Amino acid sequence: MKNKLKPLSMIMRLQTNYLKNAATFCTRAAVSVQDPFPHFRTTENNPILHTKDHIGKFYLMPLDVKNKLFFSGGVPKAWDTQMKVFCEAGIMIREPAIEIISLLNQINYSNPAVRFVIYGRQGTGKTGTLMHILHYAYESNFLLLHLPWVSNWTKRPKEIVPSQYKEGRIDLPVESAIWLQHFKSQNSKLMEEFHLTTHKSYTWSKREITEEGAPLMDIVEHGVQRVRHSSDCIGALLREIKLHSQSGKFKVMVIVDGVNAFWNKTNVKRPDKSLVPSQEITPAYAFMKLLQNDWNNAVVITSADIVPFNRDATKQDPYTPRVLLGKEGFEHLDPFIPIETENYTEKEINSVLDYYCDRLWIQSERAQQEGGRKQIKFLSGYNPYEVMKICDPL
């Protein structure tokens, strides 16, 4: 009898476990059907409609839009890797971005350009805020003049050549051609709608001329095809856009990440090994002119990043705009609206950890449990970058 009952009991136990697992699966499936957007997500993916009620939640930027807006940079490498793995561009809605969006909706664009400086400790979300604002500007039909990272021009350019038009100036042909492609990716649709033309003719060589009244995109195309002229094409393009903006037919948003690099020492050298200041680098000089508020129907949004030890910071908080920008940069941008980024709130860090668990980025059972989450919070100090770095191997 014992030999006969043993298999029967085993079968009953297996059936019970099967039913339990099936019940659990059905419960989870039902929850996912009833609540396809968990608490850490929002169904509102249009940044124009984001409000304080959405803070601490993730929204999805369409991948085709993400590829257009960040054609040649603007997304931190680690974050870009995550987006590719997740097959979605999830961005958390945070207070600094909502504050800027609220102000952008109230600005009178007929007045001189309003300028913003985003600042904060390392890894607190300055670039993420710019990404959110850039998406808002794209959906709001701003013409975008986006410089993803100033140091790519001032610290590590791929090629340096003397300008053939301005004595003493230095051109960056490769970086300039890449930026023109970036501009084309972001603005080709709007440029067709606005029908912008040149105010004067531009002579690039004996045989190459962009005539007065030609489509403004001709300058972009020329700079992409004739890389040697790309730096001067940026100068001509920005000058023309600045003139066209005065008509009031469209609005321009200038977005510059790491703007204080314009006033730091560069690594660009002349043949005699002397360092070239940013004002003498052709594309950098053109962008620095955009930062002035001598034009309207435009807004300038910048971020100031941490720089090496600065003598002026001896008795000051090294994360303030005054120290980050230095005297020259501060005076160049003054007056501006300062926007500070800070570490995650309790709600925000819980949303991030829930999002990582949902995307199976965090696979360790211990890390998913309350004790493991507390350790992540403690080790990271609620710093967004540190949270990302700690969660990578989990």
PDB file of N, CA and C in Angstrom, residues 59 124 127 132 135 241 249 261 317 333 353:
ATOM      1  N   TYR A  59       8.149  59.077 -18.910  1.00  0.00           N
ATOM      2  CA  TYR A  59       7.381  59.132 -20.152  1.00  0.00           C
ATOM      3  C   TYR A  59       8.253  58.606 -21.272  1.00  0.00           C
ATOM      4  N   THR A 124      23.527  65.030 -11.333  1.00  0.00           N
ATOM      5  CA  THR A 124      22.185  65.286 -10.795  1.00  0.00           C
ATOM      6  C   THR A 124      21.130  65.492 -11.882  1.00  0.00           C
ATOM      7  N   THR A 127      21.988  67.145 -18.052  1.00  0.00           N
ATOM      8  CA  THR A 127      21.797  66.720 -19.437  1.00  0.00           C
ATOM      9  C   THR A 127      20.408  66.116 -19.639  1.00  0.00           C
ATOM     10  N   HIS A 132      14.820  66.595 -22.033  1.00  0.00           N
ATOM     11  CA  HIS A 132      13.374  66.806 -21.889  1.00  0.00           C
ATOM     12  C   HIS A 132      12.965  68.119 -22.562  1.00  0.00           C
ATOM     13  N   HIS A 135      13.037  67.925 -26.390  1.00  0.00           N
ATOM     14  CA  HIS A 135      11.848  67.254 -26.909  1.00  0.00           C
ATOM     15  C   HIS A 135      10.642  68.204 -26.883  1.00  0.00           C
ATOM     16  N   ILE A 241      19.858  82.751 -39.550  1.00  0.00           N
ATOM     17  CA  ILE A 241      18.736  82.386 -38.676  1.00  0.00           C
ATOM     18  C   ILE A 241      18.448  83.509 -37.686  1.00  0.00           C
ATOM     19  N   LYS A 249       8.091  85.003 -37.472  1.00  0.00           N
ATOM     20  CA  LYS A 249       7.372  83.880 -38.083  1.00  0.00           C
ATOM     21  C   LYS A 249       7.627  82.565 -37.344  1.00  0.00           C
ATOM     22  N   ALA A 261      32.533  75.676 -20.860  1.00  0.00           N
ATOM     23  CA  ALA A 261      33.766  75.305 -21.572  1.00  0.00           C
ATOM     24  C   ALA A 261      34.201  76.387 -22.542  1.00  0.00           C
ATOM     25  N   ASP A 317      30.870  78.076  -2.952  1.00  0.00           N
ATOM     26  CA  ASP A 317      30.341  76.781  -3.354  1.00  0.00           C
ATOM     27  C   ASP A 317      30.734  76.549  -4.809  1.00  0.00           C
ATOM     28  N   LEU A 333      26.576  86.031 -19.988  1.00  0.00           N
ATOM     29  CA  LEU A 333      25.213  85.507 -19.938  1.00  0.00           C
ATOM     30  C   LEU A 333      24.279  86.326 -19.045  1.00  0.00           C
ATOM     31  N   LEU A 353      14.055  52.681  -9.453  1.00  0.00           N
ATOM     32  CA  LEU A 353      14.294  51.284  -9.103  1.00  0.00           C
ATOM     33  C   LEU A 353      13.153  50.388  -9.600  1.00  0.00           C
TER      34      LEU A 353
END
